[in-house]
Amino acid sequence: MRVLPRTQFGNPALRKKAKRVPLKEIKSKKFQELVKQMFYTMRRADGVGLAAPQIDKSIQLVVVCIAPTKYRPNLKPPLKTAVINPKIVKHSKETVDDWEGCLSCMAIRGRVPRYTNVTVEYYDGLGEKQRATFKDFHARVFQHEIDHLSGVLYIDRVKDTTSIMTLQEFEKRILGTI
Ligand code: ZN
């Protein structure tokens, strides 16, 4: 399978408002192939989420695969789904700050406040309508990825810009792995 080329911060594709996916397209061979390639591309890059604008497609499609990664070895529960035409319909009042990175800018990390709980309505990869509530890290991933569909990047949401650091500093100071 082919790794799709990814758009990087600064690319105008990441700032566009993505179009809704016509529901009748979801089951088409072409769309299903795209979903598969996005999952493959994301996992190869050790990511937990990838939005279509990150592969230069301005459509409301995200893939999420929450499983242990190099940086978060204890992630659970596992979740693997395509998320199509998503909408956050409810969220908690409280927010929590945590580290984020993005496959469109692997070199930096920053602390971002996100709602601790979100309820999301979306269509899955089979075209079935879903409504689910996610919390903590899962909620963060959905907020980060859904932001991509309106051209919003996590750096736009960093409140304390002094938290921004390079991956090398992050590994040294926060993870303690180097
Ligand atoms: Zn991202």
Short mmCIF file of C-alpha atoms and ligand atoms in Angstrom, two decimals:
data_model
loop_
_atom_site.label_atom_id
_atom_site.label_comp_id
_atom_site.label_asym_id
_atom_site.label_seq_id
_atom_site.Cartn_x
_atom_site.Cartn_y
_atom_site.Cartn_z
CA MET A 1 0.00 0.00 0.00
CA ARG A 2 1.09 3.53 -0.76
CA VAL A 3 1.93 6.12 1.89
CA LEU A 4 0.09 9.30 0.89
CA PRO A 5 2.10 12.54 0.77
CA ARG A 6 1.16 14.80 3.66
CA THR A 7 0.59 18.55 3.63
CA GLN A 8 2.64 20.51 6.14
CA PHE A 9 1.96 23.62 8.24
CA GLY A 10 1.97 26.61 5.92
CA ASN A 11 0.17 24.76 3.13
CA PRO A 12 -3.09 26.61 2.34
CA ALA A 13 -4.86 23.22 2.02
CA LEU A 14 -4.76 23.03 5.82
CA ARG A 15 -6.63 26.31 6.16
CA LYS A 16 -9.63 25.52 3.96
CA LYS A 17 -13.08 24.59 5.17
CA ALA A 18 -13.59 20.99 4.07
CA LYS A 19 -16.71 19.93 2.15
CA ARG A 20 -19.19 17.37 3.41
CA VAL A 21 -18.87 13.89 1.90
CA PRO A 22 -22.02 12.93 -0.08
CA LEU A 23 -23.32 9.87 1.82
CA LYS A 24 -23.78 7.84 -1.34
CA GLU A 25 -20.04 8.05 -1.99
CA ILE A 26 -19.02 6.36 1.26
CA LYS A 27 -19.45 2.81 -0.02
CA SER A 28 -17.78 3.46 -3.36
CA LYS A 29 -14.57 1.59 -4.10
CA LYS A 30 -12.65 4.83 -4.55
CA PHE A 31 -13.69 6.23 -1.18
CA GLN A 32 -13.06 2.95 0.65
CA GLU A 33 -9.60 2.81 -0.92
CA LEU A 34 -8.88 6.35 0.27
CA VAL A 35 -9.92 5.44 3.82
CA LYS A 36 -7.59 2.42 3.77
CA GLN A 37 -4.69 4.48 2.48
CA MET A 38 -5.28 7.12 5.14
CA PHE A 39 -5.21 4.49 7.91
CA TYR A 40 -2.00 3.09 6.44
CA THR A 41 -0.39 6.52 6.10
CA MET A 42 -1.33 7.45 9.67
CA ARG A 43 -0.01 4.29 11.28
CA ARG A 44 3.23 4.44 9.32
CA ALA A 45 3.73 7.91 10.78
CA ASP A 46 2.91 6.64 14.30
CA GLY A 47 -0.15 8.90 14.52
CA VAL A 48 -3.55 8.42 16.17
CA GLY A 49 -5.56 10.61 13.81
CA LEU A 50 -5.35 11.96 10.28
CA ALA A 51 -7.74 14.36 8.57
CA ALA A 52 -8.24 14.52 4.80
CA PRO A 53 -6.86 18.11 4.48
CA GLN A 54 -3.57 16.66 5.73
CA ILE A 55 -3.34 14.63 2.54
CA ASP A 56 -4.55 17.59 0.46
CA LYS A 57 -8.19 16.51 0.17
CA SER A 58 -10.69 19.12 1.28
CA ILE A 59 -13.40 16.73 2.45
CA GLN A 60 -14.86 15.99 5.88
CA LEU A 61 -13.10 12.69 6.44
CA VAL A 62 -10.91 11.74 9.37
CA VAL A 63 -9.40 8.42 10.37
CA VAL A 64 -8.78 7.67 14.03
CA CYS A 65 -6.84 4.72 15.35
CA ILE A 66 -6.13 4.94 19.04
CA ALA A 67 -3.69 2.25 19.98
CA PRO A 68 -0.39 2.42 21.83
CA THR A 69 2.21 4.59 20.09
CA LYS A 70 5.83 5.40 20.76
CA TYR A 71 4.85 8.51 22.72
CA ARG A 72 1.78 7.09 24.46
CA PRO A 73 2.49 3.43 25.18
CA ASN A 74 -0.53 2.94 27.48
CA LEU A 75 -3.40 4.19 25.34
CA LYS A 76 -6.79 2.53 25.83
CA PRO A 77 -9.51 1.62 25.05
CA PRO A 78 -8.48 0.92 21.45
CA LEU A 79 -10.60 2.61 18.83
CA LYS A 80 -10.35 2.38 15.06
CA THR A 81 -12.88 4.19 12.91
CA ALA A 82 -13.39 6.44 9.94
CA VAL A 83 -15.20 9.62 10.94
CA ILE A 84 -17.20 11.28 8.18
CA ASN A 85 -19.07 14.62 8.32
CA PRO A 86 -18.53 14.87 12.08
CA LYS A 87 -20.14 17.41 14.37
CA ILE A 88 -19.50 18.01 18.05
CA VAL A 89 -23.03 18.24 19.42
CA LYS A 90 -22.22 18.46 23.14
CA HIS A 91 -19.18 19.12 25.27
CA SER A 92 -18.21 19.43 28.90
CA LYS A 93 -17.67 22.81 30.50
CA GLU A 94 -14.32 21.84 31.89
CA THR A 95 -11.16 21.75 29.82
CA VAL A 96 -7.80 20.16 30.42
CA ASP A 97 -4.38 21.16 29.08
CA ASP A 98 -2.18 18.51 27.53
CA TRP A 99 0.54 18.08 24.93
CA GLU A 100 -0.33 17.85 21.25
CA GLY A 101 1.53 17.33 18.05
CA CYS A 102 0.35 16.96 14.48
CA LEU A 103 1.36 14.82 11.52
CA SER A 104 1.48 18.05 9.50
CA CYS A 105 4.23 19.38 11.75
CA MET A 106 6.13 16.55 13.37
CA ALA A 107 8.85 18.82 14.68
CA ILE A 108 6.98 20.64 17.47
CA ARG A 109 4.74 20.04 20.48
CA GLY A 110 2.58 22.46 22.47
CA ARG A 111 0.08 22.43 25.30
CA VAL A 112 -3.53 22.84 24.23
CA PRO A 113 -6.69 23.18 26.32
CA ARG A 114 -9.49 20.84 25.17
CA TYR A 115 -12.89 19.85 26.53
CA THR A 116 -12.61 16.73 28.66
CA ASN A 117 -15.78 15.21 27.14
CA VAL A 118 -17.33 15.60 23.70
CA THR A 119 -20.34 13.99 22.06
CA VAL A 120 -19.83 13.57 18.34
CA GLU A 121 -22.29 12.72 15.58
CA TYR A 122 -20.70 11.29 12.44
CA TYR A 123 -20.93 8.60 9.81
CA ASP A 124 -18.56 5.64 10.03
CA GLY A 125 -16.73 3.89 7.21
CA LEU A 126 -19.80 1.78 6.45
CA GLY A 127 -21.98 4.87 6.13
CA GLU A 128 -23.77 4.18 9.42
CA LYS A 129 -24.74 7.18 11.51
CA GLN A 130 -23.05 7.20 14.91
CA ARG A 131 -23.38 9.29 18.05
CA ALA A 132 -20.80 8.67 20.73
CA THR A 133 -19.30 10.37 23.75
CA PHE A 134 -15.55 10.41 24.14
CA LYS A 135 -13.48 11.48 27.10
CA ASP A 136 -9.93 12.47 27.96
CA PHE A 137 -7.37 11.54 25.27
CA HIS A 138 -10.04 10.22 22.89
CA ALA A 139 -11.98 13.49 23.24
CA ARG A 140 -8.75 15.41 22.52
CA VAL A 141 -8.08 13.43 19.34
CA PHE A 142 -11.60 14.08 18.03
CA GLN A 143 -11.35 17.82 18.76
CA HIS A 144 -7.93 18.07 17.10
CA GLU A 145 -9.05 16.19 13.98
CA ILE A 146 -12.44 17.89 13.65
CA ASP A 147 -10.64 21.25 13.89
CA HIS A 148 -8.65 20.25 10.79
CA LEU A 149 -11.91 20.13 8.83
CA SER A 150 -12.51 23.83 9.49
CA GLY A 151 -8.93 24.85 8.78
CA VAL A 152 -7.98 25.19 12.44
CA LEU A 153 -4.62 23.89 13.66
CA TYR A 154 -3.70 23.06 17.25
CA ILE A 155 -1.12 25.83 17.35
CA ASP A 156 -4.05 28.27 16.96
CA ARG A 157 -5.37 26.94 20.25
CA VAL A 158 -2.14 26.94 22.29
CA LYS A 159 -2.88 29.39 25.11
CA ASP A 160 0.59 29.58 26.58
CA THR A 161 2.92 29.93 23.61
CA THR A 162 5.94 29.50 25.88
CA SER A 163 4.93 25.81 26.08
CA ILE A 164 5.82 25.26 22.41
CA MET A 165 8.94 23.15 22.02
CA THR A 166 10.79 21.13 19.44
CA LEU A 167 10.37 17.38 19.41
CA GLN A 168 13.94 17.01 20.61
CA GLU A 169 13.33 19.23 23.67
CA PHE A 170 10.01 17.43 24.27
CA GLU A 171 11.72 14.04 24.29
CA LYS A 172 14.39 15.35 26.62
CA ARG A 173 12.32 17.43 29.05
CA ILE A 174 8.88 15.85 29.06
CA LEU A 175 9.32 12.22 28.06
CA GLY A 176 12.82 11.85 29.42
CA THR A 177 13.63 9.43 26.62
CA ILE A 178 16.83 11.09 25.43
ZN ZN B 1 -3.23 17.47 13.18
#
